[in-house]
Amino acid sequence: MTTTHVRRSVIGAAAALLLLFPVLSDNAYYQNMAIMAFLMAIMASGWNIISGYTGYISLGQSAFLGIGAYTSALLAIHLDISPFLAAPVGGVVAAFFAVVLALTGRRTRGIAFVIVSFAFLELTGLLASNWTGLTGGNHGLPLPLPTWDRDVHNWPFYYSLLVLLAVTVWGSWAIRRSKLGIGLLAIHDDESKAEGVGVRADRYKMLAFAASAFPIGIAGGIYGYYVSFLEPAAMFDIVIAMQIVLAAHLGGVGTLWGPVLGAFLLEPLTQLTNQQLSGPDAGAWRLVIYGALLAAVVLFFPKGVLVEGAKWWRRIRGGEPQATAGRRLPDLPATLPASVSERLRPSAGDGALARPLVTVDGLRKSFGGVHAVQDCSFTVERGSITGLIGPNGSGKTTVFNLLDGSLRQDAGTIQLSGRMVHTLARWQRAHAGLARTYQATRVFPHLTTLENLAVASDAFSLGRLRASAISGSEAKRAREWLDFVGMGAYADHPAGQLSYGQQKLVELAQALMLEPQLLLLDEPAAGISPALVERLSAIIRQLNGCGMTVLIVEHNMPMVLSLCDRIHVLAQGRVLASGAPGQIERNPAVLDAYLGGHSAHGATSGATS
Amino acid sequence: MTELVQTLVFGVLVGGVYSLVASGMNLVFGVMKVVNLAQGAMLILSAYLTYSLWKAVDLDPLLLVLVTAPSMYVVGWATYYLFIERARTTDPAMALVTTFGLALITKGIMALLWGNDQHAVTPAYANRSFTLGSLHFPQAQLYACLVAVAILAGLYALLRYTWLGQSVQAAASSSDGARLIGIEVRKVRAAAFALGVAAAGAGGALLSVLYPFTPSSTDHWIGLMLSIIVLGGMGSLPGSVLGAVLIALAESLTAAYIAPDWATAVPYLVIILVLLARPQGLMGIRLREDMSRA
């Protein structure tokens, strides 16, 4: 039996057992434990979407439990409906708050998000206790008591939370498979690179946070009815927020079943400590125990106890997966795939074709006192291969970073196809038709090669985010490009395990997924074998033959001279000379800049890296 | 009008103490990019230490700074080697979660040792004030503010003019560079972390006189410190002073003109608003992002 089979049978058996449990046993203690475990599993699975997949750690996730509980309780009381009916509204309200809160994620990363989530939890708790007119404050808010038979008292809570858990896990699975989910993992690996391939990170994060809050909000409504009495201190509890983090870490952060498993491990422990510890010091001991568990788990099992444990087990059994064996790349296809070359044909009218594709005018960028780029102006003709050369520190990479939007210029303009793009965000420039590769490759190490391509996105639409990333048309396109660069055989390998040269090809294919008007290549030939340099040159020529414009920064002069139609030479942040390769080769000013005394001065800027 | 000026006076006096309390957290962040949430618990721990010492020896609690700050230095030093050094190597957000775990442990230990009842240190001058015209200057607040400013000045001098301070700054801006010129970065980091905790130790002695405290006060003080360094700019010590005074003013104005209950919400609201509108804070600097991974 394969692992998949074992896993399926275990999950099936567990589901059947949980479905039948209340019928088989009327033990209220165990039913309560199961209900609490479902609740924790829902919260940990929700947390996993924003914090496990996306890598934005939330230390205030229990705020959504409180928001859901109070929303549905107030609706139930004032509209006189069942809290079960009101619970989904609690989910919607929780998701709404998550969206508002995610606005802080537009410009901040990691640490700031933890702080915001913590502040949000404390603030909502204070709101609930201070807004006494609405919530009853610290006196609490009693809910109507259930009307059904006491013998089956727990059943509605039990089954509704079980169904909600199933739906949450299914949702988490669906997100992980979708283009959205892959984008979230890419954000986790390298957010600014993800934006460079057209991922609209702020929206992705917003959706992820809303998706992580929604089930918790619904669960809050049900849980509130279950305990039938809401208190701010119990509903907006930092200890619950901490237990969510702990549960996810006990199972496996970023995995589908890890948070669920962790919750089922943690809940019996909670019950045990509740029983064993009593008296005035019980609360204090719980803090010590959970605090120590949290610190230990995060320090020693950052990916989760079960995940790291499994890794360790494989290692001592010697079953480490084999490293990817080097393989000869297949010969380059003589032409691009027909569908691909069709799409690449420039679509603009004749008039536009005559003008340059890119016009850079008066670009300037300083870092403190270092003028990396000053008064830099040049054009890139449509359909050309244009080279950008210059000594180290002359500002080439800074120009690239200004072009793709990783840096904002101090002055100057950039036009792409007649449109001003220098004020656009990175993802907007990617959508406008600009793609790049990096000198030191920046593939997403935890995504497979295929997923690395599927994540690239030349437009933002909710419909496309839902689409599966590993089957369907996006995946088909991705395979075409992988085959084109010769990496088709590695589609399912984690990109982080590929060799440097292979990563360069994958990153190129990733840029091509955007089917850009302008392809920026930052030292594509650096650090790879001469055979691969040949291959790259051939690929670039083919792309160019189909109408793609290429701007290339490169130190390999034979390659530049043979490939490029036109070359701009940068020195000390300015364009020193422009012309055909033959002219540049003989230009005395260029020779002086490369070999003469000026280059040492320019090199201090450190702008090339 | 008098009420307003009185409120402002009160805000500035409290702001002095807040500056000291937040500077410790910000110093640690500036040097090792770790937000130490345990700082809030260390603060309250030091308040309890002050309480016990004050009960035992009946010295002026503000003078006990001389005992609590060095003791907390040792606690910080040990914490660094036991937990923080390892936490630093993980994701910065996870390091923050680790320190939150430490905060919970400390909170639990305090509850075990001192119970959950409210404690307060009440020297003879706790309820006296100086009067200037129609304005009142509560003596405890005034003395505490002066001590805080003196300690802060000492901290600045230490960072600016001593070899240790220079190496702390060198290690903060480039650990590799610091290593190359012979600085033992590990020791310097431990010292900086311990210094940050010692600042909380000093702050704890001061706050024990100003506010009653329980182990659960920890959460409130964590929020307060975070809001100050977020508002002032993470990693900027002058920013912490500015942020502290502004937060203290906002709190006392809210308490005076809206309701005391809502004053506790001010720090959390400030955190969310600042991170929405100006994530780098008032005096923080945005760093180059394109170089960080290349």
PDB file of N, CA, C and O in Angstrom, chain B residues 206-232:
ATOM      1  N   LEU B 206      10.516  52.197  38.918  1.00  0.00           N
ATOM      2  CA  LEU B 206       9.816  53.482  38.878  1.00  0.00           C
ATOM      3  C   LEU B 206       8.306  53.272  38.810  1.00  0.00           C
ATOM      4  O   LEU B 206       7.531  53.924  39.501  1.00  0.00           O
ATOM      5  N   LEU B 207       7.892  52.339  37.945  1.00  0.00           N
ATOM      6  CA  LEU B 207       6.444  52.187  37.759  1.00  0.00           C
ATOM      7  C   LEU B 207       5.778  51.607  38.994  1.00  0.00           C
ATOM      8  O   LEU B 207       4.591  51.858  39.245  1.00  0.00           O
ATOM      9  N   SER B 208       6.557  50.846  39.798  1.00  0.00           N
ATOM     10  CA  SER B 208       5.955  50.251  40.990  1.00  0.00           C
ATOM     11  C   SER B 208       5.413  51.335  41.931  1.00  0.00           C
ATOM     12  O   SER B 208       4.484  51.100  42.692  1.00  0.00           O
ATOM     13  N   VAL B 209       6.015  52.512  41.852  1.00  0.00           N
ATOM     14  CA  VAL B 209       5.563  53.614  42.697  1.00  0.00           C
ATOM     15  C   VAL B 209       4.358  54.325  42.074  1.00  0.00           C
ATOM     16  O   VAL B 209       3.498  54.859  42.773  1.00  0.00           O
ATOM     17  N   LEU B 210       4.315  54.308  40.725  1.00  0.00           N
ATOM     18  CA  LEU B 210       3.296  55.103  40.042  1.00  0.00           C
ATOM     19  C   LEU B 210       1.986  54.365  39.843  1.00  0.00           C
ATOM     20  O   LEU B 210       0.919  54.969  39.838  1.00  0.00           O
ATOM     21  N   TYR B 211       2.061  53.074  39.603  1.00  0.00           N
ATOM     22  CA  TYR B 211       0.850  52.319  39.285  1.00  0.00           C
ATOM     23  C   TYR B 211       0.794  51.041  40.111  1.00  0.00           C
ATOM     24  O   TYR B 211       1.831  50.410  40.325  1.00  0.00           O
ATOM     25  N   PRO B 212      -0.406  50.632  40.513  1.00  0.00           N
ATOM     26  CA  PRO B 212      -0.535  49.293  41.082  1.00  0.00           C
ATOM     27  C   PRO B 212      -0.354  48.268  39.962  1.00  0.00           C
ATOM     28  O   PRO B 212      -0.598  48.569  38.801  1.00  0.00           O
ATOM     29  N   PHE B 213       0.103  47.054  40.335  1.00  0.00           N
ATOM     30  CA  PHE B 213       0.386  46.080  39.277  1.00  0.00           C
ATOM     31  C   PHE B 213       0.007  44.672  39.724  1.00  0.00           C
ATOM     32  O   PHE B 213      -0.024  44.368  40.924  1.00  0.00           O
ATOM     33  N   THR B 214      -0.313  43.829  38.730  1.00  0.00           N
ATOM     34  CA  THR B 214      -0.529  42.404  38.937  1.00  0.00           C
ATOM     35  C   THR B 214       0.255  41.706  37.828  1.00  0.00           C
ATOM     36  O   THR B 214       0.726  42.375  36.905  1.00  0.00           O
ATOM     37  N   PRO B 215       0.384  40.385  37.891  1.00  0.00           N
ATOM     38  CA  PRO B 215       1.081  39.708  36.778  1.00  0.00           C
ATOM     39  C   PRO B 215       0.424  40.008  35.434  1.00  0.00           C
ATOM     40  O   PRO B 215       1.098  40.094  34.416  1.00  0.00           O
ATOM     41  N   SER B 216      -0.892  40.202  35.431  1.00  0.00           N
ATOM     42  CA  SER B 216      -1.568  40.457  34.149  1.00  0.00           C
ATOM     43  C   SER B 216      -1.309  41.849  33.602  1.00  0.00           C
ATOM     44  O   SER B 216      -1.646  42.113  32.447  1.00  0.00           O
ATOM     45  N   SER B 217      -0.719  42.744  34.411  1.00  0.00           N
ATOM     46  CA  SER B 217      -0.374  44.072  33.879  1.00  0.00           C
ATOM     47  C   SER B 217       0.590  43.941  32.717  1.00  0.00           C
ATOM     48  O   SER B 217       0.719  44.856  31.903  1.00  0.00           O
ATOM     49  N   THR B 218       1.274  42.801  32.654  1.00  0.00           N
ATOM     50  CA  THR B 218       2.247  42.558  31.592  1.00  0.00           C
ATOM     51  C   THR B 218       1.705  42.916  30.210  1.00  0.00           C
ATOM     52  O   THR B 218       2.347  43.636  29.449  1.00  0.00           O
ATOM     53  N   ASP B 219       0.491  42.413  29.889  1.00  0.00           N
ATOM     54  CA  ASP B 219      -0.060  42.629  28.548  1.00  0.00           C
ATOM     55  C   ASP B 219      -0.211  44.110  28.234  1.00  0.00           C
ATOM     56  O   ASP B 219       0.117  44.559  27.138  1.00  0.00           O
ATOM     57  N   HIS B 220      -0.711  44.845  29.222  1.00  0.00           N
ATOM     58  CA  HIS B 220      -0.897  46.274  29.009  1.00  0.00           C
ATOM     59  C   HIS B 220       0.435  46.949  28.689  1.00  0.00           C
ATOM     60  O   HIS B 220       0.531  47.769  27.778  1.00  0.00           O
ATOM     61  N   TRP B 221       1.466  46.585  29.435  1.00  0.00           N
ATOM     62  CA  TRP B 221       2.765  47.239  29.229  1.00  0.00           C
ATOM     63  C   TRP B 221       3.419  46.803  27.929  1.00  0.00           C
ATOM     64  O   TRP B 221       4.139  47.594  27.300  1.00  0.00           O
ATOM     65  N   ILE B 222       3.185  45.565  27.512  1.00  0.00           N
ATOM     66  CA  ILE B 222       3.692  45.151  26.193  1.00  0.00           C
ATOM     67  C   ILE B 222       3.075  46.040  25.123  1.00  0.00           C
ATOM     68  O   ILE B 222       3.770  46.570  24.251  1.00  0.00           O
ATOM     69  N   GLY B 223       1.746  46.224  25.207  1.00  0.00           N
ATOM     70  CA  GLY B 223       1.065  47.050  24.217  1.00  0.00           C
ATOM     71  C   GLY B 223       1.608  48.469  24.229  1.00  0.00           C
ATOM     72  O   GLY B 223       1.844  49.075  23.179  1.00  0.00           O
ATOM     73  N   LEU B 224       1.841  48.980  25.424  1.00  0.00           N
ATOM     74  CA  LEU B 224       2.337  50.345  25.552  1.00  0.00           C
ATOM     75  C   LEU B 224       3.715  50.500  24.911  1.00  0.00           C
ATOM     76  O   LEU B 224       3.962  51.412  24.123  1.00  0.00           O
ATOM     77  N   MET B 225       4.621  49.569  25.242  1.00  0.00           N
ATOM     78  CA  MET B 225       5.974  49.650  24.668  1.00  0.00           C
ATOM     79  C   MET B 225       5.928  49.530  23.160  1.00  0.00           C
ATOM     80  O   MET B 225       6.603  50.271  22.446  1.00  0.00           O
ATOM     81  N   LEU B 226       5.129  48.574  22.666  1.00  0.00           N
ATOM     82  CA  LEU B 226       5.047  48.400  21.217  1.00  0.00           C
ATOM     83  C   LEU B 226       4.542  49.658  20.555  1.00  0.00           C
ATOM     84  O   LEU B 226       5.083  50.110  19.544  1.00  0.00           O
ATOM     85  N   SER B 227       3.502  50.274  21.149  1.00  0.00           N
ATOM     86  CA  SER B 227       2.942  51.453  20.503  1.00  0.00           C
ATOM     87  C   SER B 227       3.969  52.573  20.480  1.00  0.00           C
ATOM     88  O   SER B 227       4.065  53.312  19.501  1.00  0.00           O
ATOM     89  N   ILE B 228       4.768  52.688  21.537  1.00  0.00           N
ATOM     90  CA  ILE B 228       5.769  53.758  21.569  1.00  0.00           C
ATOM     91  C   ILE B 228       6.816  53.548  20.493  1.00  0.00           C
ATOM     92  O   ILE B 228       7.150  54.467  19.742  1.00  0.00           O
ATOM     93  N   ILE B 229       7.326  52.315  20.371  1.00  0.00           N
ATOM     94  CA  ILE B 229       8.399  52.153  19.378  1.00  0.00           C
ATOM     95  C   ILE B 229       7.849  52.136  17.957  1.00  0.00           C
ATOM     96  O   ILE B 229       8.526  52.538  17.027  1.00  0.00           O
ATOM     97  N   VAL B 230       6.599  51.712  17.797  1.00  0.00           N
ATOM     98  CA  VAL B 230       6.009  51.767  16.452  1.00  0.00           C
ATOM     99  C   VAL B 230       5.777  53.230  16.055  1.00  0.00           C
ATOM    100  O   VAL B 230       6.093  53.646  14.941  1.00  0.00           O
ATOM    101  N   LEU B 231       5.269  54.012  16.997  1.00  0.00           N
ATOM    102  CA  LEU B 231       5.004  55.419  16.704  1.00  0.00           C
ATOM    103  C   LEU B 231       6.299  56.191  16.476  1.00  0.00           C
ATOM    104  O   LEU B 231       6.439  56.948  15.520  1.00  0.00           O
ATOM    105  N   GLY B 232       7.278  55.968  17.350  1.00  0.00           N
ATOM    106  CA  GLY B 232       8.525  56.722  17.237  1.00  0.00           C
ATOM    107  C   GLY B 232       9.378  56.262  16.067  1.00  0.00           C
ATOM    108  O   GLY B 232      10.138  57.029  15.507  1.00  0.00           O
TER     109      GLY B 232
END
